[in-house]
PDB file of C-alpha atoms in Angstrom:
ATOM      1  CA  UNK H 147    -153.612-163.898   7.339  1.00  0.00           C
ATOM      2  CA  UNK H 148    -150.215-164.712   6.587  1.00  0.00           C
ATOM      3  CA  UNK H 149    -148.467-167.878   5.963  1.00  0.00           C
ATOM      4  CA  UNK H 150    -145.479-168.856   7.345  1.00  0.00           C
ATOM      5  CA  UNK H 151    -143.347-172.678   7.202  1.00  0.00           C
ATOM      6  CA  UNK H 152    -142.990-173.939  10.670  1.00  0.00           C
ATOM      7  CA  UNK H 153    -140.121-176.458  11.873  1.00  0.00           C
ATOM      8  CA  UNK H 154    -140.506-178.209  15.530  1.00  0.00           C
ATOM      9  CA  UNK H 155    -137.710-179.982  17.383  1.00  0.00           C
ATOM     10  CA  UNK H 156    -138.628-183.362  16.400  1.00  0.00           C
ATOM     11  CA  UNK H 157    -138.039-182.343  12.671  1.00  0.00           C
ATOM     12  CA  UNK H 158    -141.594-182.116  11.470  1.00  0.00           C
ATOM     13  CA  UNK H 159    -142.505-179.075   9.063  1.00  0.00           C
ATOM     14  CA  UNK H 160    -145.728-177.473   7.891  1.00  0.00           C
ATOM     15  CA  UNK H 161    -147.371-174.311   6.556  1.00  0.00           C
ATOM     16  CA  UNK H 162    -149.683-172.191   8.590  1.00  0.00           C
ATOM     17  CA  UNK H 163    -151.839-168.927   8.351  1.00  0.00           C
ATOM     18  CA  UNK H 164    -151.014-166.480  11.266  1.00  0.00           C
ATOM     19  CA  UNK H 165    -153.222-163.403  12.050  1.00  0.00           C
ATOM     20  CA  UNK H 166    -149.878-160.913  11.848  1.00  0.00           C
ATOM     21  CA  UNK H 167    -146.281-161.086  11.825  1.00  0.00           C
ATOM     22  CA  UNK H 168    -145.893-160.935  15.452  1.00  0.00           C
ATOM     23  CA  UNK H 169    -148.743-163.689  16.404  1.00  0.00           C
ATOM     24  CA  UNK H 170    -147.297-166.593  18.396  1.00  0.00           C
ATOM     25  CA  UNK H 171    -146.256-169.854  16.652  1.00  0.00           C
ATOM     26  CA  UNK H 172    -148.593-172.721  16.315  1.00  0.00           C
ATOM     27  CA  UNK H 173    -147.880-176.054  17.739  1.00  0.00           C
ATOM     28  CA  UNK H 174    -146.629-179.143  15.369  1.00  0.00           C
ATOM     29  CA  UNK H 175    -149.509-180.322  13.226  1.00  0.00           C
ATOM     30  CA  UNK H 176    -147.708-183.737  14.030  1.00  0.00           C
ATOM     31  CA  UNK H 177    -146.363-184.045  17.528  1.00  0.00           C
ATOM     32  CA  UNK H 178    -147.938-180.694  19.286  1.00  0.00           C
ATOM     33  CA  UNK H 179    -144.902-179.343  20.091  1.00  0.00           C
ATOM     34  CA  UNK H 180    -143.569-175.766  19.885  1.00  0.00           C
ATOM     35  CA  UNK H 181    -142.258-174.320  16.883  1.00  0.00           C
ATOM     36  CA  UNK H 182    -140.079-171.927  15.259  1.00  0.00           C
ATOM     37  CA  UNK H 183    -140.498-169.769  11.797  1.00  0.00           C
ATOM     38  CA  UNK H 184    -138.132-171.802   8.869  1.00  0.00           C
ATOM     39  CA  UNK H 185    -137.463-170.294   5.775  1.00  0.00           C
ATOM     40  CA  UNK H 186    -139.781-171.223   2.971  1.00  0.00           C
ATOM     41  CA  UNK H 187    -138.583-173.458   0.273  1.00  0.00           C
ATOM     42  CA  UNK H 188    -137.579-171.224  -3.309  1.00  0.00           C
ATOM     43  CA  UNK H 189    -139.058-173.126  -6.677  1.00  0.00           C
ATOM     44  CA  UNK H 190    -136.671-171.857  -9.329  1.00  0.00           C
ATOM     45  CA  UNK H 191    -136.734-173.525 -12.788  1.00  0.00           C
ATOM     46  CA  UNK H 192    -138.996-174.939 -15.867  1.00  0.00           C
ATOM     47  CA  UNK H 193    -141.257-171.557 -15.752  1.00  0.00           C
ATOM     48  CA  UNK H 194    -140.600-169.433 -18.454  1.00  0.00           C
ATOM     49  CA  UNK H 195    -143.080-168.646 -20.683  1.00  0.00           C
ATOM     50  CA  UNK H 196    -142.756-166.877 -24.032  1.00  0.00           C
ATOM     51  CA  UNK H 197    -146.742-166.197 -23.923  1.00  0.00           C
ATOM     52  CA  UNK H 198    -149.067-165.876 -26.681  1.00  0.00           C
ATOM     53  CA  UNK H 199    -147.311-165.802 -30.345  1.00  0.00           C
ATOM     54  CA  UNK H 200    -148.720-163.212 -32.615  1.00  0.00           C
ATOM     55  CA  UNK H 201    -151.249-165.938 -34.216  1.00  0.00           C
ATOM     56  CA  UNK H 202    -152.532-166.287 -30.746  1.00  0.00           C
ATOM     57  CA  UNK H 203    -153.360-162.695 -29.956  1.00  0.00           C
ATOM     58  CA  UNK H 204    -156.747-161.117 -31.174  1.00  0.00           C
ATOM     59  CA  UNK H 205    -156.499-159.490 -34.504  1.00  0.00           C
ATOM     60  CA  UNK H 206    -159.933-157.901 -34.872  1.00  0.00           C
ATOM     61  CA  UNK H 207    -162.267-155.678 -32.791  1.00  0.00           C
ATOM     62  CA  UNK H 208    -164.310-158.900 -31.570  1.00  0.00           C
ATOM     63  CA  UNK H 209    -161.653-160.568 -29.910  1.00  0.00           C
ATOM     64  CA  UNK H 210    -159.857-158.332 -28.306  1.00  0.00           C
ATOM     65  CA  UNK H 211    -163.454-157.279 -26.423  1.00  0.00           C
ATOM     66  CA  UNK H 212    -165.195-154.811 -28.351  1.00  0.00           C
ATOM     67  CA  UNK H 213    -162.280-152.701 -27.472  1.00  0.00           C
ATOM     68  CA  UNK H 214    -163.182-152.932 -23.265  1.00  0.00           C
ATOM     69  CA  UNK H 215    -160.265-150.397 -21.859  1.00  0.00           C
ATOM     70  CA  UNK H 216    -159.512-153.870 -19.609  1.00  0.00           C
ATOM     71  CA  UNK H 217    -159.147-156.126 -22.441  1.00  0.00           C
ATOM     72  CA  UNK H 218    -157.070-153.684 -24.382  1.00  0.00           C
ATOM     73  CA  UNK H 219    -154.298-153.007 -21.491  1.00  0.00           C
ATOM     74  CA  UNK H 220    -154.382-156.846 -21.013  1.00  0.00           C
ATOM     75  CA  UNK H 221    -153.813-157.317 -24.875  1.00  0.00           C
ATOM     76  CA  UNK H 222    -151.045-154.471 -24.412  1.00  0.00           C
ATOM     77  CA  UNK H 223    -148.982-155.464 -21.507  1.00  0.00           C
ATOM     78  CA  UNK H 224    -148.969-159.033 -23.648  1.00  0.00           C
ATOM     79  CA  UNK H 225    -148.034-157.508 -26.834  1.00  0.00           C
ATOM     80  CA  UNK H 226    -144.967-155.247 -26.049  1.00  0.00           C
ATOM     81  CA  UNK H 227    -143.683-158.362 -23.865  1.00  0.00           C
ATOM     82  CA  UNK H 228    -143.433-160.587 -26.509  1.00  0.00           C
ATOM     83  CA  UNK H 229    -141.849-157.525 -29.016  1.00  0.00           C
ATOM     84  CA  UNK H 230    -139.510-157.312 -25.926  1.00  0.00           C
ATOM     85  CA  UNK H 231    -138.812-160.685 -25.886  1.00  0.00           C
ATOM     86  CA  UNK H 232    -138.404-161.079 -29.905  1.00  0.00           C
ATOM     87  CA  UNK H 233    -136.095-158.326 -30.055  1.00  0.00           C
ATOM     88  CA  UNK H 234    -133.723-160.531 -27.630  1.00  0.00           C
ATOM     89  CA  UNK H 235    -134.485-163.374 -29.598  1.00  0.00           C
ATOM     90  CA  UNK H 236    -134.973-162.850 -33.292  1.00  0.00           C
ATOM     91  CA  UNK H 237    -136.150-166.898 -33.616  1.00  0.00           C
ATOM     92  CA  UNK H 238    -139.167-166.461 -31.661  1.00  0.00           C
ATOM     93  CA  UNK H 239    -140.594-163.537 -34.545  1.00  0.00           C
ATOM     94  CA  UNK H 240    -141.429-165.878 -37.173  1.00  0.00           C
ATOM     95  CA  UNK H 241    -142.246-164.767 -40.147  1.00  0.00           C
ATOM     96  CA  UNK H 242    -143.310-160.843 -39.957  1.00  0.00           C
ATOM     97  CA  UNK H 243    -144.159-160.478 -43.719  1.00  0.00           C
ATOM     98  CA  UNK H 244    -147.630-158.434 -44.127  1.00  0.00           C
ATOM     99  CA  UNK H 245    -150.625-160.922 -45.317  1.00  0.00           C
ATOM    100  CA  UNK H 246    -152.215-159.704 -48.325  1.00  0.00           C
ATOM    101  CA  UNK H 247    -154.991-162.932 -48.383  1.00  0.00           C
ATOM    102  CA  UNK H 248    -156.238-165.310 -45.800  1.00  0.00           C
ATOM    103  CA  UNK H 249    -159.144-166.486 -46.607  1.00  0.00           C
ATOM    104  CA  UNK H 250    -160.707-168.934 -48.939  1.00  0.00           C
ATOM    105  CA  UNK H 251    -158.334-170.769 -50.623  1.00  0.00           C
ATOM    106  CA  UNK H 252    -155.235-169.006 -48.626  1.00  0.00           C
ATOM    107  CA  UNK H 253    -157.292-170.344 -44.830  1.00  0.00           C
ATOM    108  CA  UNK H 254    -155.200-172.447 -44.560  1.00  0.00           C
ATOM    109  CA  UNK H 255    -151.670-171.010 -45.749  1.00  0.00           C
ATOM    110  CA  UNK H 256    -151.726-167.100 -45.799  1.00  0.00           C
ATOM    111  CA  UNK H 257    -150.502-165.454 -48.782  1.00  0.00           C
ATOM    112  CA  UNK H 258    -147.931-162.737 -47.532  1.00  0.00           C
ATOM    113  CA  UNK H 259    -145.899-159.980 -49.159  1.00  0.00           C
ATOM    114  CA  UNK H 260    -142.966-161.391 -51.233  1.00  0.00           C
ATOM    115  CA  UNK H 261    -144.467-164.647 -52.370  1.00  0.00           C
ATOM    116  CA  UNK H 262    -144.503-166.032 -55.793  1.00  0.00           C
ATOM    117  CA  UNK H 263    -148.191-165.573 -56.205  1.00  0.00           C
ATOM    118  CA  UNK H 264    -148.640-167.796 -59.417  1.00  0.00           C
ATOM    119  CA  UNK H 265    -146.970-170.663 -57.092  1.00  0.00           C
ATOM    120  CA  UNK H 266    -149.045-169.880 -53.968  1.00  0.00           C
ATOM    121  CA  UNK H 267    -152.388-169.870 -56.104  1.00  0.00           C
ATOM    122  CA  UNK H 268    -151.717-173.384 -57.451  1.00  0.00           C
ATOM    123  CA  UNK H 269    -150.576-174.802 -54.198  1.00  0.00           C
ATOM    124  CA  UNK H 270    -153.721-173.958 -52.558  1.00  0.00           C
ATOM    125  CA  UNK H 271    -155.597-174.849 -55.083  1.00  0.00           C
ATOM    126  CA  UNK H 272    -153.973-178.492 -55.095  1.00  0.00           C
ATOM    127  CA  UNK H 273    -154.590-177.857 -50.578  1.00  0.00           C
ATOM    128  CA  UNK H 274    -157.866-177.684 -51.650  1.00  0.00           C
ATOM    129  CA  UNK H 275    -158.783-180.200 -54.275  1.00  0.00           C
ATOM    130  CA  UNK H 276    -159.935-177.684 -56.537  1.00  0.00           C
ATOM    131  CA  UNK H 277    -161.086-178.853 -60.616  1.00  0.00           C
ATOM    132  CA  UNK H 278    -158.964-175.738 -61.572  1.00  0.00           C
ATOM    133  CA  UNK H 279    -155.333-177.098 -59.968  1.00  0.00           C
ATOM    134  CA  UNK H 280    -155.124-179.923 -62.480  1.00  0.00           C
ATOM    135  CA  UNK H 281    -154.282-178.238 -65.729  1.00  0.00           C
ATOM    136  CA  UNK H 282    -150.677-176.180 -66.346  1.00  0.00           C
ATOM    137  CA  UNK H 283    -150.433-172.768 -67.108  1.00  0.00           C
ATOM    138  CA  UNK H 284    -149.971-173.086 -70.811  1.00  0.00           C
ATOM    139  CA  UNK H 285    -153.023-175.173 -70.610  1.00  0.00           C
ATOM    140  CA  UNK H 286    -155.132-172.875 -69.100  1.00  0.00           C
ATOM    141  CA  UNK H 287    -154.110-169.819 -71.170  1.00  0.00           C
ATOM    142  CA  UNK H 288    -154.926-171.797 -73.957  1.00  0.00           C
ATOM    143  CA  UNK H 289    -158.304-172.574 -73.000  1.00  0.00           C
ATOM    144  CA  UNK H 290    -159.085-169.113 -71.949  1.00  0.00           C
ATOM    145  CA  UNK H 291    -157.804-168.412 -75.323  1.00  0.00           C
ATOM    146  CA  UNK H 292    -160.364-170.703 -76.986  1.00  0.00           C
ATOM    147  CA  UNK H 293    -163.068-169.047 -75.063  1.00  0.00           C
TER     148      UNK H 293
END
């Protein structure tokens, strides 16, 4: 079946499924009278999508399926579109750094190549209401001192 839009005299238009491309017209949904093929309407605008960032896609063997051949070329086709499309447009990247920690106290803000690690340690630890944020550093290399 293929659909076609459909104009009659009186004005009226409408879709309908024909068996083939050289099946007679329908009559008007509306009036009943005959009709003629009209050119369908063309929705351009508001539909570009930038697709999953790189957060978004899977990062382990679990979520990308276990490796299933379908879930991998799915994964792939998604992957080199968005390189594609950061390559264009350098702002979409974000930030590309390697992550060196991402769990525990770094869940919530990964720790990534290049950051001051002393100053990433105590703002997770403040994140994270830890007893062990509330002292300085000379503080607490004076108490492990005293230890």
């Amino acid at each position: 079946m293929i659909l076609y839009d459909f104009r009659c005299r009186d004005g009226h238009r409408f879709e309908a499924a024909v068996e083939s491309m050289t099946s007679e017209n329908p009559p008007c949904a509306v009036c009943g009278e005959t009709t003629s093929r009209a050119f369908s309407r063309v929705n351009i605008g508001n539909s570009a999508d930038a697709g999953p960032t790189r957060e978004e896609m899977p990062h382990s063997w679990e979520s990308i399926g276990r490796g299933h051949p379908d879930a991998v070329r799915h994964w792939r086709k998604k992957i080199e579109k968005r390189e594609k499309l950061e390559e264009r447009y350098p702002e979409l990247a974000g930030d590309r750094r390697p992550v060196l920690a991402h769990e525990g106290i770094f869940a919530g803000s990964p720790l990534r190549a290049g950051d001051d690690v002393a100053a990433s340690v105590d703002a997770a630890l403040k994140r994270s209401g830890s007893p062990e944020s509330n002292g300085t550093d000379e503080e607490s290399s004076s108490a492990k001192g005293r230890g």
